[in-house]
Coordinates of C-alpha atoms and ligand atoms in Angstrom, one line a residue:
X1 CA -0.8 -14.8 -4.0
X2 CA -0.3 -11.1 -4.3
X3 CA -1.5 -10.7 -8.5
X4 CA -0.5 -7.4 -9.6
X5 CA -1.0 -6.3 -13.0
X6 CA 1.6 -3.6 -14.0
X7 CA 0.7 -1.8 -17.3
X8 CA 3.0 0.8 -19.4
X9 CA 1.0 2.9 -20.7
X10 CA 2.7 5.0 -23.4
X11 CA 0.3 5.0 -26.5
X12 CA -3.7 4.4 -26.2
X13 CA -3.5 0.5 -27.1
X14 CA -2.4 -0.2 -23.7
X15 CA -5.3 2.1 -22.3
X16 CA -7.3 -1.0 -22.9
X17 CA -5.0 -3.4 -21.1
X18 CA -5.1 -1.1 -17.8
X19 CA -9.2 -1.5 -18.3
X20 CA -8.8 -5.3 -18.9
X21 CA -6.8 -5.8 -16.0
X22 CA -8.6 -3.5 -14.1
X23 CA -11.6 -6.1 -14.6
X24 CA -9.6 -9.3 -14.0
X25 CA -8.8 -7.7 -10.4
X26 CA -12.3 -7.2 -10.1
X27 CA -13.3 -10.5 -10.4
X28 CA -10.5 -11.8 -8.2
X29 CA -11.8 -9.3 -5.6
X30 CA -15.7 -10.8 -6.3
X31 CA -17.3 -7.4 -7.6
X32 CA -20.7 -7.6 -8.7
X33 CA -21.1 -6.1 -12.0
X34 CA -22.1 -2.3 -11.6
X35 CA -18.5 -2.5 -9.2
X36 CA -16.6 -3.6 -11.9
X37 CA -18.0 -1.1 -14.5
X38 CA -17.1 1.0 -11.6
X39 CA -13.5 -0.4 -11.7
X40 CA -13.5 -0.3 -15.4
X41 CA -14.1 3.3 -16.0
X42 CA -11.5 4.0 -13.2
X43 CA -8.7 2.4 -14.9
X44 CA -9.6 3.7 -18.4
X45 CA -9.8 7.3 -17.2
X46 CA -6.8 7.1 -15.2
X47 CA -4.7 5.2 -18.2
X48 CA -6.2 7.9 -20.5
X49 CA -5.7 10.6 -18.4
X50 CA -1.5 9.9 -18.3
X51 CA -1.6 9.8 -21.9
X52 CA -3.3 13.4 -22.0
X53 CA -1.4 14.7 -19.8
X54 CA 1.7 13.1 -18.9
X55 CA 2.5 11.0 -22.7
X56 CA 3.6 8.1 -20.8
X57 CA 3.1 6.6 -17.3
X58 CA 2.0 3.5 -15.7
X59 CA -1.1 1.6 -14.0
X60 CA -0.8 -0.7 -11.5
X61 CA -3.7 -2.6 -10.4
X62 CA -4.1 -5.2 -7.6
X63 CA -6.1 -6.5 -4.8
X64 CA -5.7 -5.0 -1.3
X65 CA -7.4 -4.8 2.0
X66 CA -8.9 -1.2 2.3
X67 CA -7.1 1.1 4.4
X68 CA -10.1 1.4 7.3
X69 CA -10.6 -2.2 8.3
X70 CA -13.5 -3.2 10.5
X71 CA -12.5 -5.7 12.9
X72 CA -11.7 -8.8 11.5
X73 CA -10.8 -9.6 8.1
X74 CA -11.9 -7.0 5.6
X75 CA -13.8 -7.2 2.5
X76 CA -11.3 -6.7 -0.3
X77 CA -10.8 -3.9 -2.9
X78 CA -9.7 -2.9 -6.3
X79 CA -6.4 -0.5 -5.6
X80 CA -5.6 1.6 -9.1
X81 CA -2.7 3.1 -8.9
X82 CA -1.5 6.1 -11.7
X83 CA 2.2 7.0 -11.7
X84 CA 4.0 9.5 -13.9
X85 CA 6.7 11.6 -14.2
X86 CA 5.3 14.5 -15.9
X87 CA 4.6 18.0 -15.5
X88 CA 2.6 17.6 -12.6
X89 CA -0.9 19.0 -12.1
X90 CA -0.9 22.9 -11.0
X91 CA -4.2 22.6 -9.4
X92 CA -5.3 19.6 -8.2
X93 CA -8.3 20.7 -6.4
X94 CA -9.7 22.2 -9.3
X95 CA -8.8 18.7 -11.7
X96 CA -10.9 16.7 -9.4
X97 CA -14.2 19.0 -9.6
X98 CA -16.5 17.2 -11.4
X99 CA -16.7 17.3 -14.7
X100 CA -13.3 19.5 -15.4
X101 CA -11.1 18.8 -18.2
X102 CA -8.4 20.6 -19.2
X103 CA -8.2 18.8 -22.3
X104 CA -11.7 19.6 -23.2
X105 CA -12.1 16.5 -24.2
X106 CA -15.0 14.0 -23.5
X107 CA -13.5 12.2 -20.5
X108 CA -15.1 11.3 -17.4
X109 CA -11.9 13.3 -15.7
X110 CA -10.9 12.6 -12.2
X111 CA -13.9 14.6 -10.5
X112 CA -15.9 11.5 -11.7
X113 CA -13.2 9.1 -10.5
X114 CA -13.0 10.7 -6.9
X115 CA -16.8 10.5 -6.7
X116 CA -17.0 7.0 -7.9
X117 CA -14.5 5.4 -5.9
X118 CA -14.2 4.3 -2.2
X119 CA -11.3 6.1 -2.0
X120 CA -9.7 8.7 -4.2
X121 CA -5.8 9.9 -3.2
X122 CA -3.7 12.7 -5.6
X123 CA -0.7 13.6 -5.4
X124 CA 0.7 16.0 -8.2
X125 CA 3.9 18.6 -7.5
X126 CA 4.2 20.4 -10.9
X127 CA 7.8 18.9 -12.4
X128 CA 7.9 15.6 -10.7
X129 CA 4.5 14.2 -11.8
X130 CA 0.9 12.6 -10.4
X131 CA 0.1 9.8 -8.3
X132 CA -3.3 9.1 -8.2
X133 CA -4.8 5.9 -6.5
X134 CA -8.3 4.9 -6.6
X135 CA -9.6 2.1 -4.4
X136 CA -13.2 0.4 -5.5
X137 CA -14.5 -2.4 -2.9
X138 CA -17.6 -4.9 -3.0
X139 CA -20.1 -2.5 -1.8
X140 CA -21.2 1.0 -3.4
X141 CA -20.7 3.8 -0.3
X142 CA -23.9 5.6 0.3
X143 CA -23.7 8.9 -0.8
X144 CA -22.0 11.7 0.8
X145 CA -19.9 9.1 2.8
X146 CA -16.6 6.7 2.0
X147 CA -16.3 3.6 3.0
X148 CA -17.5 -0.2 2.1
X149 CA -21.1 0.2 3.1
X150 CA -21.1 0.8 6.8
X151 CA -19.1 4.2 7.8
X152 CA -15.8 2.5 9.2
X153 CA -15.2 3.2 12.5
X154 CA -12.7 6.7 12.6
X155 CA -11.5 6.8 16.8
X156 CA -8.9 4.2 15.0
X157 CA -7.1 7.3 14.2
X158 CA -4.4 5.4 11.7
X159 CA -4.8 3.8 8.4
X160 CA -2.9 2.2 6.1
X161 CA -2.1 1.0 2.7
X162 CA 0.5 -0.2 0.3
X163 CA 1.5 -1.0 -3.4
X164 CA 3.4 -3.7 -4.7
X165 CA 5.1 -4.1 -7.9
X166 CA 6.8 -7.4 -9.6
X167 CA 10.0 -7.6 -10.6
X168 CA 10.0 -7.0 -14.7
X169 CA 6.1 -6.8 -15.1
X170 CA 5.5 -10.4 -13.7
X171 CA 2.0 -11.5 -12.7
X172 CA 3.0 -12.2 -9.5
X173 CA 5.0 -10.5 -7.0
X174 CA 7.4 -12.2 -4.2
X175 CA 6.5 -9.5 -1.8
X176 CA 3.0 -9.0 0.3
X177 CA 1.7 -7.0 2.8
X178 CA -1.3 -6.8 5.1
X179 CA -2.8 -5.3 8.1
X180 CA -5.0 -6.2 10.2
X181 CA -7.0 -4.8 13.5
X182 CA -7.5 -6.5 16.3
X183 CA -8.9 -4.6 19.2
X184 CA -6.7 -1.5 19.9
X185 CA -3.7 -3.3 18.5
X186 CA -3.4 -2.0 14.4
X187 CA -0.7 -4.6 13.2
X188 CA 0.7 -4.1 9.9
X189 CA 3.1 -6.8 8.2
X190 CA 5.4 -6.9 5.2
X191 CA 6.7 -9.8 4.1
X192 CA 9.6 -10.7 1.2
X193 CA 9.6 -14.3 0.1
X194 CA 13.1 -15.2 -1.1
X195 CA 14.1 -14.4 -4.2
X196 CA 11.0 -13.2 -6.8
X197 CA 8.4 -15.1 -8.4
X198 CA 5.5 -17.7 -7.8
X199 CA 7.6 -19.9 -4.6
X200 CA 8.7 -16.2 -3.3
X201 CA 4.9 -15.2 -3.2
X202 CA 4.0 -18.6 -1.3
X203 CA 6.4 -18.3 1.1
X204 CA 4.9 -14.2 1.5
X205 CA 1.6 -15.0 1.1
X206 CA 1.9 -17.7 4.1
X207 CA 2.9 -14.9 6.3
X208 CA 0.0 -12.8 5.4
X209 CA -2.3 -15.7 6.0
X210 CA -0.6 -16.6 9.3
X211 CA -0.7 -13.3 10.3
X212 CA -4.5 -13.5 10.5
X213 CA -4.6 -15.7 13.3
X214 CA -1.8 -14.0 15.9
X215 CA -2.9 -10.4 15.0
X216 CA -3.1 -9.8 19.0
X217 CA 0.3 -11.5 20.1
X218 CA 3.1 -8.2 20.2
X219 CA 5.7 -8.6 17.0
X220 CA 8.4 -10.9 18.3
X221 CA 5.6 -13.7 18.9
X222 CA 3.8 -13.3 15.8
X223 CA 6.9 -13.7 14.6
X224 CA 7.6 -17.0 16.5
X225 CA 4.2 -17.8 14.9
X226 CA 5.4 -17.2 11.5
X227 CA 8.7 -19.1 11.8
X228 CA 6.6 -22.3 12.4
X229 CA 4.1 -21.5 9.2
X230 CA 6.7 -20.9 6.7
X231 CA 8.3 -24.3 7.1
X232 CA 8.7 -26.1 3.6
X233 CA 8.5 -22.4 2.3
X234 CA 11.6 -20.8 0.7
X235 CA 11.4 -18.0 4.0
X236 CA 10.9 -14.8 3.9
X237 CA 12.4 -11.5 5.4
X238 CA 9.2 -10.3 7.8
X239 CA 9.3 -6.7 9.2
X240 CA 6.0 -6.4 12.0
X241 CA 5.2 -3.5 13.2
X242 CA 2.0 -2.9 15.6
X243 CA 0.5 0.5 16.9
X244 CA -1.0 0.1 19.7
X245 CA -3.5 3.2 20.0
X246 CA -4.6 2.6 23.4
X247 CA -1.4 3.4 24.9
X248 CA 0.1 5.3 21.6
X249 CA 3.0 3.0 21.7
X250 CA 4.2 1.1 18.4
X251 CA 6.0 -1.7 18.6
X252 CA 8.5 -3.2 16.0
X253 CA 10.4 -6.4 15.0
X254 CA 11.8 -7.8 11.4
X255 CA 13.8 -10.8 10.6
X256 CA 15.8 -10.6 7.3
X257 CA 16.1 -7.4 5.0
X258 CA 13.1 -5.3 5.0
X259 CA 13.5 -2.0 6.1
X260 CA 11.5 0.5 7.9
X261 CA 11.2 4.0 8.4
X262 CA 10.2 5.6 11.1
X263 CA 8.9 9.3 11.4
X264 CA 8.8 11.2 14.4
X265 CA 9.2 14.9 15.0
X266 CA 9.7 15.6 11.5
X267 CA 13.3 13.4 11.5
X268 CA 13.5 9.9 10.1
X269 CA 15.5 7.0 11.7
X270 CA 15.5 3.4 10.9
X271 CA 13.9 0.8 12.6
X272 CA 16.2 -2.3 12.4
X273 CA 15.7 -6.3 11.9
X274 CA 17.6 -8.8 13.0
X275 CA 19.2 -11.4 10.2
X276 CA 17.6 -14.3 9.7
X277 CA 14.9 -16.1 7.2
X278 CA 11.6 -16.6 8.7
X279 CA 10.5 -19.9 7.7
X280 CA 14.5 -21.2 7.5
X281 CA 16.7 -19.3 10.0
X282 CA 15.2 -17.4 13.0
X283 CA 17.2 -16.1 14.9
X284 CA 18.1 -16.7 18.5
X285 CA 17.1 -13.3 20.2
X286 CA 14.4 -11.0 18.3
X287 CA 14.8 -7.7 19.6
X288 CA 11.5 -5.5 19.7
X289 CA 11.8 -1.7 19.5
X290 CA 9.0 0.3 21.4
X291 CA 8.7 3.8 20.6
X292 CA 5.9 6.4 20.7
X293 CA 3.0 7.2 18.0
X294 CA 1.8 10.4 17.8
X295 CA 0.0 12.1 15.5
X296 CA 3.1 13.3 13.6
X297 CA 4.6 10.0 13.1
X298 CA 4.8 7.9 9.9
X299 CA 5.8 4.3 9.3
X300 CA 7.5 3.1 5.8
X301 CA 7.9 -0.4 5.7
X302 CA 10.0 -1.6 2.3
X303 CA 11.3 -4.5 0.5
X304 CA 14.8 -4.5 -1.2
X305 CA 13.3 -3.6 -4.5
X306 CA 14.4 0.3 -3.3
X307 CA 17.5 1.1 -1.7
X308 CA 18.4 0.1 1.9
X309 CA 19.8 3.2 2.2
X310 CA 17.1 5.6 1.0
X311 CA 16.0 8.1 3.4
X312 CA 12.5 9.5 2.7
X313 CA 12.2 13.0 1.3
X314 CA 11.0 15.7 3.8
X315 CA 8.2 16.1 2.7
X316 CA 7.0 12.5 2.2
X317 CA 3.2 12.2 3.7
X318 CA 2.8 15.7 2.9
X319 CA 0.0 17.0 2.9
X320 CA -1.5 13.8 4.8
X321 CA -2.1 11.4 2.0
X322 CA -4.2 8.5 1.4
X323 CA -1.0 5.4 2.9
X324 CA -1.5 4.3 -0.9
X325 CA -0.5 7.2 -2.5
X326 CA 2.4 7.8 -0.1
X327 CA 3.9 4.1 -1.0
X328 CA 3.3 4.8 -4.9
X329 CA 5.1 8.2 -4.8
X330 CA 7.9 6.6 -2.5
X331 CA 8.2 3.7 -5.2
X332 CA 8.2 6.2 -7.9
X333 CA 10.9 8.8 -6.5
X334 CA 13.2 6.5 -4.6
X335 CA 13.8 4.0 -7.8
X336 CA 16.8 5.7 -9.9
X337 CA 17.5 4.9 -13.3
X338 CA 21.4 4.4 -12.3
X339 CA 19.9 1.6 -10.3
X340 CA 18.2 -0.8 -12.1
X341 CA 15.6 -2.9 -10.0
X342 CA 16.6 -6.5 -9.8
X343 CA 13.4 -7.5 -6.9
X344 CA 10.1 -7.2 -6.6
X345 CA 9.8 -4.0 -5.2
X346 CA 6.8 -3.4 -1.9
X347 CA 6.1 -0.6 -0.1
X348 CA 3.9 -0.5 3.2
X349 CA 2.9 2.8 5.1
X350 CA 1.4 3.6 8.4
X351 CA -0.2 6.9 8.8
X352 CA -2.2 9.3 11.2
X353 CA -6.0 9.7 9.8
X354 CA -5.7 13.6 9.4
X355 CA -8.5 14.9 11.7
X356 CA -9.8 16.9 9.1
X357 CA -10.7 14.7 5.7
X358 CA -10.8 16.6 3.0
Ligands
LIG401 MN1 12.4 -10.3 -2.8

């Protein structure tokens, strides 16, 4: 079941808890120890870090499949995500040199974090705050390289990645997401078990599970698939959406009330689901939408935890980001205070891998 730990952090008690966490995921995700020191120092410099320079902010830690899977299932990793909503970094290519701090303090800083982690994403516009999301799997990456081990193979040419965050701070959120590769079919799923809680993440997490097994069939099958699995769940409202890059066409279908947002030439438009509980009520008809992938495009997929009517900023994806960071600053600027969330709240994103890494 998707364990998330979400941790305020607004005065340096709670800096432990985000490093405490941070090694409970780790052992969940079966790190060796030097990867979960690795973890550990991760979490506390990011926790510390929004104290220093935010006051206040919040960690969110859980377990998540990397955003370059190899075929098949892939190892697992630590995802740390930082949110805050402070002044924003002016520079962020000079915070994450190594050894800068601002502060001049003795902190490891976030050069030390990008060099440590798998992957490293920032996001920082001076007056609406930082993201920054670290991801720390089984295996050290050689240097010079990313990746869990092996270099993961780059003619994919789309990644992905997510966040996920429980309803009031719970351990456990009613909302999961995968994706999985399975030739030159990239299929990524995000499923909302009914209602929040432990039987919402059972029904969810036997979608994800499922999922593994009919990664090749198009959406609307998989789907079929799905319906079967969830049986003696409480359902779950299932968006699938599946790139193929062979032919650059992605393909779509959701039952139930998870949206999805679909880039292409710079305009958004929805992709739409048909009603219906996976697992209780499937529909008669599931209508599959087919539409082209280029290298502009950019799939949201989200639960109801943000509004069903929220349209994605312009500049969402911008600069191309790390999926992660895209679905934390999505989670972050599309929740209003005016609008207090009453669901577990999971975001899933799609992306281009820009041809140029930074
Ligand atoms: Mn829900």
């Amino acid at each position: 079941m998707p364990r998330v730990w979400d941790v305020p952090v607004q005065d340096p008690t709670r800096v432990r808890d985000a490093r405490v966490a941070a090694e409970e995921a780790a052992a969940l995700a079966g790190l060796d120890e030097r990867r979960t020191a690795t973890v550990s120092l991760v979490a506390t410099e990011l926790a510390t870090n929004l104290l220093k320079y935010a006051h206040a902010g919040g960690v969110l830690i859980d377990v998540v499949d990397p955003p370059l899977p190899r075929e098949g299932r892939p190892g697992r990793a630590v995802q740390i995500t930082a949110l805050d909503h402070g002044p924003g970094i002016a520079d962020t290519a000079v915070a994450q040199r190594d050894g800068f701090s601002s502060s001049g303090s003795l902190g490891a800083g976030l050069g030390t974090c990008r060099r440590l982690s798998d992957d490293f994403g920032l996001h920082s516009v001076p007056g609406r705050g930082t993201v920054a999301v670290a991801r720390v799997g089984a295996v050290a990456p050689a240097p010079g390289r990313t990746g869990h081990g092996e270099e993961p193979s780059r003619d994919l040419g789309v990644h992905a990645g997510g966040v996920n965050v429980p309803f009031a701070g719970a351990d456990f959120s009613g909302d999961a997401w995968t994706w999985i590769r399975s030739g030159d079919r990239t299929t990524l799923m995000l499923a909302d078990g009914l209602g929040h809680g432990s039987e919402a993440a059972r029904a969810s997490t036997a979608a994800v599970e499922e999922l593994r097994h009919w990664a090749r069939l198009p959406p609307t099958e998989a789907l079929r698939k799905l319906h079967a699995a969830l049986a003696g769940t409480r359902g779950a409202a299932v968006a699938v959406a599946q790139l193929d890059t062979w032919t650059g066409r992605l393909r779509f279908a959701g039952i139930g009330n998870v949206s999805a947002r679909l880039r292409e030439d710079g305009r958004w438009r929805s992709l739409l689901s048909r009603p219906g509980i996976v697992g209780v009520h499937q529909p008669h008809t599931v209508r599959e939408d087919e539409v082209p992938w280029t290298a502009g495009s950019l799939l949201i997929l989200h639960t109801d935890g943000l509004p069903g009517r929220w349209t994605p900023p312009p500049d969402t994806g911008e600069p191309p980001a790390d999926p992660a960071v895209t679905a934390a600053v999505t989670v972050r600027d599309a929740g209003s205070s005016a609008r207090p969330v009453r669901d577990d709240t999971a975001v899933a994103v799609l992306a281009p891998v820009p041809s140029e890494r930074p």
